[in-house]
Amino acid sequence: MSARRLRKTLAVPAAAVLAAPLALAAPPVAAETVDTGDLTVTYVESARWNTGYSGEITVHNASGADLTDWTLEFELPEGGRVHELWNATVEGTAEEGYTVTPPRWGAVVPAGGSYVFGFNGVHEGGNTHLLDCSINGANCAGTPSQGPEHDELSVAYFTQWGVKERDYHVRDLIDSGSADKLTHINYAFGNVGSDGECFMTNDPEDGDALADYGRAVPASESVDGAPDGPGQPLRGNFNQLRKLKELYPELVISISLGGWNWSEHFSDAALTPESRERMVSSCVDLYLRGDLPVIDGAGGEGAAYGIFDGIDLDWEWPGSEGNPHNTVRPEDRENFTALVREFREQLDALGEETGRHFELSSFMPAGAWRLDSGYELDEIMPDFDFITVQGYDYHGTWETTTNHQSNLLPDPNDPGEVISTLTNVEAYLERGVDPEKIVLGVPFYGQGWTGVEPGPAGDGLFQSASGPAPGLYADGTEDWKALKELSGFEVHRDDDLGTAWLYDGETFWTYDDEISMDQKTTWAMDNGLGGVMIWSIDGDDADGNLITAIDAALGR
């Protein structure tokens, strides 16, 4: 199915209006047409047994005119077929695909309404989603978005836990206008176990399969307004991402592996050729082939196929300390190179099998010392489509003195270790990295301290603190959407350094707003970088003002 389709219309014949004898005939009245962009189709697996299942298909008409004729075309996953269908007419086979039209007595889809029909089918244990689905020649999800109007990458991390802890859902990407401005979403995170394999679990310390694909998403949170059925093999965030991709077919979604809390076993998994092959194949099977373990009735072979377009590596950090529970070895540096090569080879093999390109990216650190201890950049960069470079957490509440967490340029008055986005990116360029493969990370949150005296400048910068500032989710950090609503704080800014902070005489927050986002994005473009990465998208406000500032600067 084409990613971009021309919009088409269905003409509804207009009847001529007959006038009374000797009266002038009134001109024909053109009936309102139905734009295919106003037509959507939703599917729910309503029941499943052994090798059979029941499905319900709904044709939605959001236009102002009745739809009197329609043609639905789709395929089923391998091994699936339609056994019987009611309230519509079906032709075709599992091999050639199916074409469904109204029954012989007709099936008008009223303006602003819908029409429902159902069928019984056969499955082989995987998902039963409609594939290559079109209604009157257009995408079943409606008119697809054209995406950002620029070639640079705009990458956002979507956090698994944000749905529960921050009430931020996949649908919010659409409601805020953010989805229109993104080229990539990295879903954070996938875990690697002590056996060196990617896995799913509902153990709160190690995963949340319920949020990933087990929770039945209600209509109010759903991308297309249709709730998840309790018998569906794919529910939760994964099913919402699938629906999002139907609306934005050029959006690239990758699974990000590791992160600060789940990098514990990376060193072991990367240690030998056998362990590397086992880790990579397990991750490919789980996320790219979509073979999810059945947990609470959800999952199955191929249940998540087609959602993820790549893998993002977030090992924090090879060859240097990260989370205290991590294993760290001197040989992590060369083992990471071999692990990246194994990922690239297996992704390419899957690409040849499926006719797709699967992307490989990596989150990379700030600080030259981490680069030299953990990365053979000249060896690994050819295997990556791009890398995202940490442009934040330069300073934070693990220190007892206030400072900038994401300043663009070095501050000559900094009494501590001088670090900045400029010096950070220069470390990569000096080691031969192509700037077009560098995507600059920016934070949608701030770092904060309390018990801060004003200091000689009266702004709290570079002053001792008694501890981290209270935060809504964790002390010492706060989302931008919350920081912008704080009262009693004065905004301080150094436009030369590309940095901003808030101070009220007691509490100090270093953060980024629309102005500094514009400054950093413009700087990245002026220096030939590949784009901007966001950690994390749930820190933006309901109107998507930060991503809007980034998008505007990328489009210059």
Short mmCIF file of C-alpha atoms in Angstrom, two decimals, residues 118-458:
data_model
loop_
_atom_site.label_atom_id
_atom_site.label_comp_id
_atom_site.label_asym_id
_atom_site.label_seq_id
_atom_site.Cartn_x
_atom_site.Cartn_y
_atom_site.Cartn_z
CA GLY A 118 -18.39 -9.03 10.83
CA PHE A 119 -16.71 -12.25 9.86
CA ASN A 120 -15.31 -15.49 11.18
CA GLY A 121 -11.75 -16.33 10.24
CA VAL A 122 -8.91 -18.78 10.67
CA HIS A 123 -5.57 -17.88 12.29
CA GLU A 124 -2.27 -19.57 13.09
CA GLY A 125 -1.74 -18.07 16.54
CA GLY A 126 -0.51 -14.57 15.63
CA ASN A 127 -2.30 -11.27 15.19
CA THR A 128 -5.32 -10.92 12.91
CA HIS A 129 -4.96 -7.26 11.93
CA LEU A 130 -6.05 -6.11 8.50
CA LEU A 131 -2.99 -5.55 6.29
CA ASP A 132 -2.67 -3.22 3.29
CA CYS A 133 -6.14 -1.95 4.11
CA SER A 134 -7.79 0.58 1.80
CA ILE A 135 -11.29 2.06 1.54
CA ASN A 136 -12.23 3.37 -1.91
CA GLY A 137 -8.54 3.31 -2.79
CA ALA A 138 -7.32 5.33 0.20
CA ASN A 139 -5.64 4.35 3.45
CA CYS A 140 -8.09 2.87 5.98
CA ALA A 141 -6.71 5.29 8.57
CA GLY A 142 -7.86 8.28 6.53
CA THR A 143 -5.75 10.83 4.70
CA PRO A 144 -2.16 10.29 5.94
CA SER A 145 -0.08 13.14 7.23
CA GLN A 146 2.68 14.44 5.01
CA GLY A 147 4.98 14.77 8.02
CA PRO A 148 7.48 17.55 8.70
CA GLU A 149 8.33 19.90 5.87
CA HIS A 150 12.09 19.47 6.32
CA ASP A 151 14.69 16.77 5.73
CA GLU A 152 16.40 17.05 9.12
CA LEU A 153 15.53 14.46 11.75
CA SER A 154 13.23 15.26 14.65
CA VAL A 155 13.45 12.34 17.07
CA ALA A 156 11.37 12.04 20.25
CA TYR A 157 11.59 9.49 23.02
CA PHE A 158 8.16 8.22 24.10
CA THR A 159 8.37 6.67 27.56
CA GLN A 160 6.56 3.47 28.43
CA TRP A 161 5.85 4.69 31.97
CA GLY A 162 4.57 8.07 30.84
CA VAL A 163 1.12 6.63 30.15
CA LYS A 164 0.62 5.64 33.78
CA GLU A 165 2.75 8.18 35.64
CA ARG A 166 2.27 11.28 33.50
CA ASP A 167 -1.07 10.58 31.82
CA TYR A 168 0.65 11.04 28.45
CA HIS A 169 -0.70 8.72 25.76
CA VAL A 170 0.13 8.02 22.13
CA ARG A 171 -3.01 9.96 21.22
CA ASP A 172 -1.48 13.06 22.85
CA LEU A 173 1.10 13.09 20.06
CA ILE A 174 -1.78 13.83 17.69
CA ASP A 175 -3.83 16.13 19.92
CA SER A 176 -0.77 18.33 20.63
CA GLY A 177 0.25 18.47 16.96
CA SER A 178 3.56 16.78 17.80
CA ALA A 179 3.11 13.80 15.47
CA ASP A 180 3.01 16.15 12.47
CA LYS A 181 6.47 17.43 13.41
CA LEU A 182 8.32 14.17 14.12
CA THR A 183 10.32 11.94 11.80
CA HIS A 184 11.17 9.35 14.48
CA ILE A 185 9.87 7.99 17.76
CA ASN A 186 12.11 5.96 20.06
CA TYR A 187 10.02 3.87 22.44
CA ALA A 188 11.75 3.71 25.83
CA PHE A 189 12.72 1.11 26.90
CA GLY A 190 13.23 -2.55 26.17
CA ASN A 191 15.11 -4.63 28.74
CA VAL A 192 17.90 -7.20 28.43
CA GLY A 193 17.89 -9.93 31.08
CA SER A 194 20.60 -11.75 32.98
CA ASP A 195 20.56 -14.41 30.25
CA GLY A 196 21.53 -11.72 27.74
CA GLU A 197 18.21 -11.75 25.88
CA CYS A 198 15.47 -9.19 25.27
CA PHE A 199 12.39 -10.10 27.26
CA MET A 200 8.96 -8.96 28.45
CA THR A 201 7.58 -9.13 31.97
CA ASN A 202 5.09 -7.49 34.32
CA ASP A 203 7.62 -7.45 37.15
CA PRO A 204 7.67 -3.70 37.93
CA GLU A 205 11.45 -3.75 38.41
CA ASP A 206 12.11 -5.15 34.95
CA GLY A 207 9.26 -4.22 32.63
CA ASP A 208 5.61 -3.43 32.06
CA ALA A 209 4.17 -5.76 29.44
CA LEU A 210 0.71 -4.59 30.48
CA ALA A 211 1.48 -1.04 29.36
CA ASP A 212 3.32 -2.27 26.27
CA TYR A 213 0.66 -4.55 24.81
CA GLY A 214 -1.66 -5.93 27.49
CA ARG A 215 -3.79 -3.02 28.70
CA ALA A 216 -7.10 -2.51 26.90
CA VAL A 217 -6.93 1.16 25.86
CA PRO A 218 -10.32 2.91 26.20
CA ALA A 219 -11.85 4.94 23.39
CA SER A 220 -11.02 8.22 25.13
CA GLU A 221 -7.29 7.45 24.94
CA SER A 222 -7.25 5.71 21.56
CA VAL A 223 -5.64 7.19 18.48
CA ASP A 224 -8.69 6.48 16.32
CA GLY A 225 -11.37 6.64 19.01
CA ALA A 226 -11.92 2.88 18.94
CA PRO A 227 -11.28 0.98 22.19
CA ASP A 228 -9.13 -2.12 22.40
CA GLY A 229 -11.15 -5.29 22.66
CA PRO A 230 -10.27 -7.54 25.62
CA GLY A 231 -9.61 -10.47 23.29
CA GLN A 232 -7.19 -8.67 21.00
CA PRO A 233 -3.67 -10.13 20.93
CA LEU A 234 -2.22 -6.63 20.63
CA ARG A 235 -3.39 -3.86 22.92
CA GLY A 236 -1.75 -1.11 24.96
CA ASN A 237 0.94 1.26 23.71
CA PHE A 238 2.01 -1.05 20.90
CA ASN A 239 -1.44 -1.13 19.32
CA GLN A 240 -1.69 2.65 19.61
CA LEU A 241 1.69 3.01 17.90
CA ARG A 242 0.39 0.73 15.14
CA LYS A 243 -2.61 3.01 14.68
CA LEU A 244 -0.34 6.07 14.74
CA LYS A 245 1.73 4.61 11.90
CA GLU A 246 -1.41 4.13 9.84
CA LEU A 247 -2.00 7.87 10.12
CA TYR A 248 1.69 8.76 9.65
CA PRO A 249 3.10 6.05 7.37
CA GLU A 250 6.49 7.74 7.03
CA LEU A 251 7.03 7.95 10.79
CA VAL A 252 9.91 5.70 11.88
CA ILE A 253 9.43 3.96 15.24
CA SER A 254 12.35 2.21 16.94
CA ILE A 255 12.56 0.27 20.16
CA SER A 256 15.22 1.74 22.44
CA LEU A 257 17.08 -0.89 24.47
CA GLY A 258 18.59 -0.25 27.88
CA GLY A 259 18.48 3.22 29.37
CA TRP A 260 19.84 4.23 32.75
CA ASN A 261 18.03 1.50 34.69
CA TRP A 262 18.22 -1.39 32.23
CA SER A 263 21.85 -1.37 31.03
CA GLU A 264 22.86 -3.77 33.80
CA HIS A 265 23.47 -6.83 31.61
CA PHE A 266 24.76 -5.24 28.40
CA SER A 267 28.41 -5.95 29.16
CA ASP A 268 27.66 -9.66 29.66
CA ALA A 269 25.47 -9.82 26.56
CA ALA A 270 28.21 -8.24 24.42
CA LEU A 271 31.02 -10.39 25.81
CA THR A 272 31.35 -13.23 23.24
CA PRO A 273 30.27 -13.91 19.65
CA GLU A 274 27.72 -16.40 20.97
CA SER A 275 26.25 -14.02 23.54
CA ARG A 276 26.06 -11.21 20.99
CA GLU A 277 24.26 -13.41 18.46
CA ARG A 278 21.83 -14.56 21.14
CA MET A 279 21.06 -11.04 22.35
CA VAL A 280 20.53 -9.59 18.90
CA SER A 281 18.39 -12.45 17.59
CA SER A 282 16.20 -12.29 20.70
CA CYS A 283 15.65 -8.55 20.25
CA VAL A 284 14.93 -8.93 16.53
CA ASP A 285 12.45 -11.74 17.18
CA LEU A 286 10.69 -9.90 19.99
CA TYR A 287 10.36 -6.44 18.49
CA LEU A 288 10.90 -6.60 14.73
CA ARG A 289 9.32 -9.98 14.01
CA GLY A 290 6.85 -9.09 16.74
CA ASP A 291 6.84 -12.47 18.51
CA LEU A 292 5.50 -11.36 21.87
CA PRO A 293 5.15 -13.78 24.78
CA VAL A 294 1.52 -14.44 25.67
CA ILE A 295 0.87 -12.62 28.94
CA ASP A 296 -2.67 -12.28 30.31
CA GLY A 297 -4.11 -13.29 26.96
CA ALA A 298 -2.17 -10.73 24.91
CA GLY A 299 0.73 -11.43 22.56
CA GLY A 300 1.58 -14.28 20.26
CA GLU A 301 3.72 -14.96 17.22
CA GLY A 302 3.83 -11.93 14.94
CA ALA A 303 1.47 -9.93 17.16
CA ALA A 304 3.68 -6.82 17.02
CA TYR A 305 5.09 -7.24 13.52
CA GLY A 306 5.27 -4.00 11.56
CA ILE A 307 5.26 -1.63 14.53
CA PHE A 308 9.00 -1.15 14.92
CA ASP A 309 11.25 -0.03 12.07
CA GLY A 310 14.54 -0.24 13.89
CA ILE A 311 16.53 -0.58 17.08
CA ASP A 312 18.07 2.18 19.17
CA LEU A 313 20.91 1.18 21.52
CA ASP A 314 21.00 3.00 24.85
CA TRP A 315 23.77 1.22 26.74
CA GLU A 316 24.72 3.63 29.54
CA TRP A 317 27.74 3.21 29.41
CA PRO A 318 30.23 0.80 27.81
CA GLY A 319 33.63 1.03 29.50
CA SER A 320 32.61 3.56 32.16
CA GLU A 321 30.34 3.74 35.16
CA GLY A 322 26.64 4.39 34.87
CA ASN A 323 24.02 2.94 37.17
CA PRO A 324 25.85 1.34 40.15
CA HIS A 325 24.36 -2.09 39.39
CA ASN A 326 25.95 -2.21 35.91
CA THR A 327 28.74 -4.58 34.98
CA VAL A 328 31.64 -2.63 33.44
CA ARG A 329 34.65 -4.17 31.69
CA PRO A 330 37.69 -2.61 29.97
CA GLU A 331 36.88 -4.70 26.90
CA ASP A 332 33.40 -3.15 26.62
CA ARG A 333 34.80 -0.78 24.01
CA GLU A 334 35.67 -3.40 21.40
CA ASN A 335 32.72 -5.57 22.44
CA PHE A 336 30.33 -2.70 21.74
CA THR A 337 31.81 -2.47 18.25
CA ALA A 338 31.17 -6.17 17.71
CA LEU A 339 27.65 -5.87 19.12
CA VAL A 340 26.83 -3.02 16.76
CA ARG A 341 28.14 -5.09 13.84
CA GLU A 342 25.97 -8.04 14.89
CA PHE A 343 22.90 -5.82 15.03
CA ARG A 344 23.65 -4.35 11.61
CA GLU A 345 24.13 -7.77 10.03
CA GLN A 346 20.96 -9.24 11.50
CA LEU A 347 18.91 -6.16 10.63
CA ASP A 348 20.19 -6.30 7.06
CA ALA A 349 19.34 -10.00 6.84
CA LEU A 350 15.81 -9.31 8.03
CA GLY A 351 15.62 -6.45 5.57
CA GLU A 352 16.50 -8.73 2.67
CA GLU A 353 13.86 -11.19 3.87
CA THR A 354 11.11 -8.57 4.17
CA GLY A 355 12.13 -5.99 1.57
CA ARG A 356 12.54 -3.27 4.20
CA HIS A 357 15.38 -1.24 5.68
CA PHE A 358 15.61 -1.48 9.46
CA GLU A 359 17.36 1.46 11.10
CA LEU A 360 20.06 1.25 13.75
CA SER A 361 20.81 4.20 16.01
CA SER A 362 22.43 4.79 19.39
CA PHE A 363 22.19 7.24 22.26
CA MET A 364 25.72 8.54 22.91
CA PRO A 365 27.23 10.38 25.88
CA ALA A 366 28.39 13.87 26.65
CA GLY A 367 32.05 13.97 27.62
CA ALA A 368 35.16 13.00 25.66
CA TRP A 369 36.37 10.67 28.41
CA ARG A 370 33.34 8.41 27.97
CA LEU A 371 33.91 8.36 24.22
CA ASP A 372 37.50 7.23 24.55
CA SER A 373 36.74 4.53 27.11
CA GLY A 374 33.69 3.06 25.42
CA TYR A 375 33.50 3.72 21.68
CA GLU A 376 35.55 2.96 18.58
CA LEU A 377 33.80 5.66 16.61
CA ASP A 378 35.60 5.02 13.34
CA GLU A 379 34.47 1.38 13.48
CA ILE A 380 30.86 1.77 14.57
CA MET A 381 29.65 4.87 12.74
CA PRO A 382 29.31 3.18 9.31
CA ASP A 383 26.81 0.74 10.87
CA PHE A 384 24.57 3.43 12.34
CA ASP A 385 21.94 5.36 10.42
CA PHE A 386 22.52 8.15 12.94
CA ILE A 387 23.40 8.70 16.59
CA THR A 388 21.72 10.93 19.16
CA VAL A 389 24.16 12.84 21.35
CA GLN A 390 23.34 13.78 24.92
CA GLY A 391 22.93 17.54 25.15
CA TYR A 392 21.77 17.74 28.76
CA ASP A 393 22.53 16.59 32.32
CA TYR A 394 25.83 18.46 32.14
CA HIS A 395 25.11 19.38 35.76
CA GLY A 396 22.39 18.35 38.19
CA THR A 397 21.41 17.68 41.75
CA TRP A 398 24.07 15.01 42.25
CA GLU A 399 26.17 18.16 42.73
CA THR A 400 25.67 20.69 45.53
CA THR A 401 26.21 23.84 43.45
CA THR A 402 23.74 25.26 40.95
CA ASN A 403 24.82 25.28 37.31
CA HIS A 404 23.59 24.97 33.73
CA GLN A 405 22.33 21.55 32.68
CA SER A 406 22.31 22.14 28.90
CA ASN A 407 24.15 25.34 27.98
CA LEU A 408 24.94 25.68 24.30
CA LEU A 409 28.32 27.40 24.75
CA PRO A 410 30.85 27.25 27.64
CA ASP A 411 30.31 29.68 30.50
CA PRO A 412 33.65 31.38 31.27
CA ASN A 413 32.43 32.07 34.82
CA ASP A 414 31.74 28.41 35.60
CA PRO A 415 33.73 27.51 38.74
CA GLY A 416 33.46 23.77 38.07
CA GLU A 417 34.08 21.48 35.12
CA VAL A 418 33.36 23.49 31.98
CA ILE A 419 31.11 21.56 29.63
CA SER A 420 28.73 22.65 26.89
CA THR A 421 26.97 21.43 23.79
CA LEU A 422 29.70 23.02 21.68
CA THR A 423 32.53 21.16 23.43
CA ASN A 424 30.44 18.00 23.47
CA VAL A 425 29.78 17.99 19.72
CA GLU A 426 33.35 19.05 18.95
CA ALA A 427 34.57 15.88 20.69
CA TYR A 428 32.69 13.80 18.11
CA LEU A 429 33.80 15.89 15.15
CA GLU A 430 37.44 15.73 16.26
CA ARG A 431 37.15 11.93 16.22
CA GLY A 432 35.96 11.92 12.64
CA VAL A 433 32.18 11.59 13.01
CA ASP A 434 30.17 12.95 10.08
CA PRO A 435 28.12 15.88 11.45
CA GLU A 436 25.10 14.80 9.39
CA LYS A 437 24.95 11.62 11.47
CA ILE A 438 24.83 13.58 14.75
CA VAL A 439 21.36 14.36 16.10
CA LEU A 440 21.56 16.79 19.01
CA GLY A 441 19.67 15.86 22.18
CA VAL A 442 17.69 18.55 24.01
CA PRO A 443 15.77 18.26 27.31
CA PHE A 444 12.07 18.86 27.84
CA TYR A 445 12.68 19.05 31.61
CA GLY A 446 14.78 20.98 34.10
CA GLN A 447 17.15 20.27 37.00
CA GLY A 448 16.50 22.08 40.27
CA TRP A 449 18.01 22.88 43.68
CA THR A 450 16.56 24.49 46.79
CA GLY A 451 18.15 26.34 49.69
CA VAL A 452 19.97 28.55 47.19
CA GLU A 453 21.26 32.01 48.17
CA PRO A 454 21.04 34.78 45.55
CA GLY A 455 24.82 35.27 45.27
CA PRO A 456 26.57 38.41 44.03
CA ALA A 457 24.53 38.59 40.80
CA GLY A 458 21.27 37.98 42.65
#
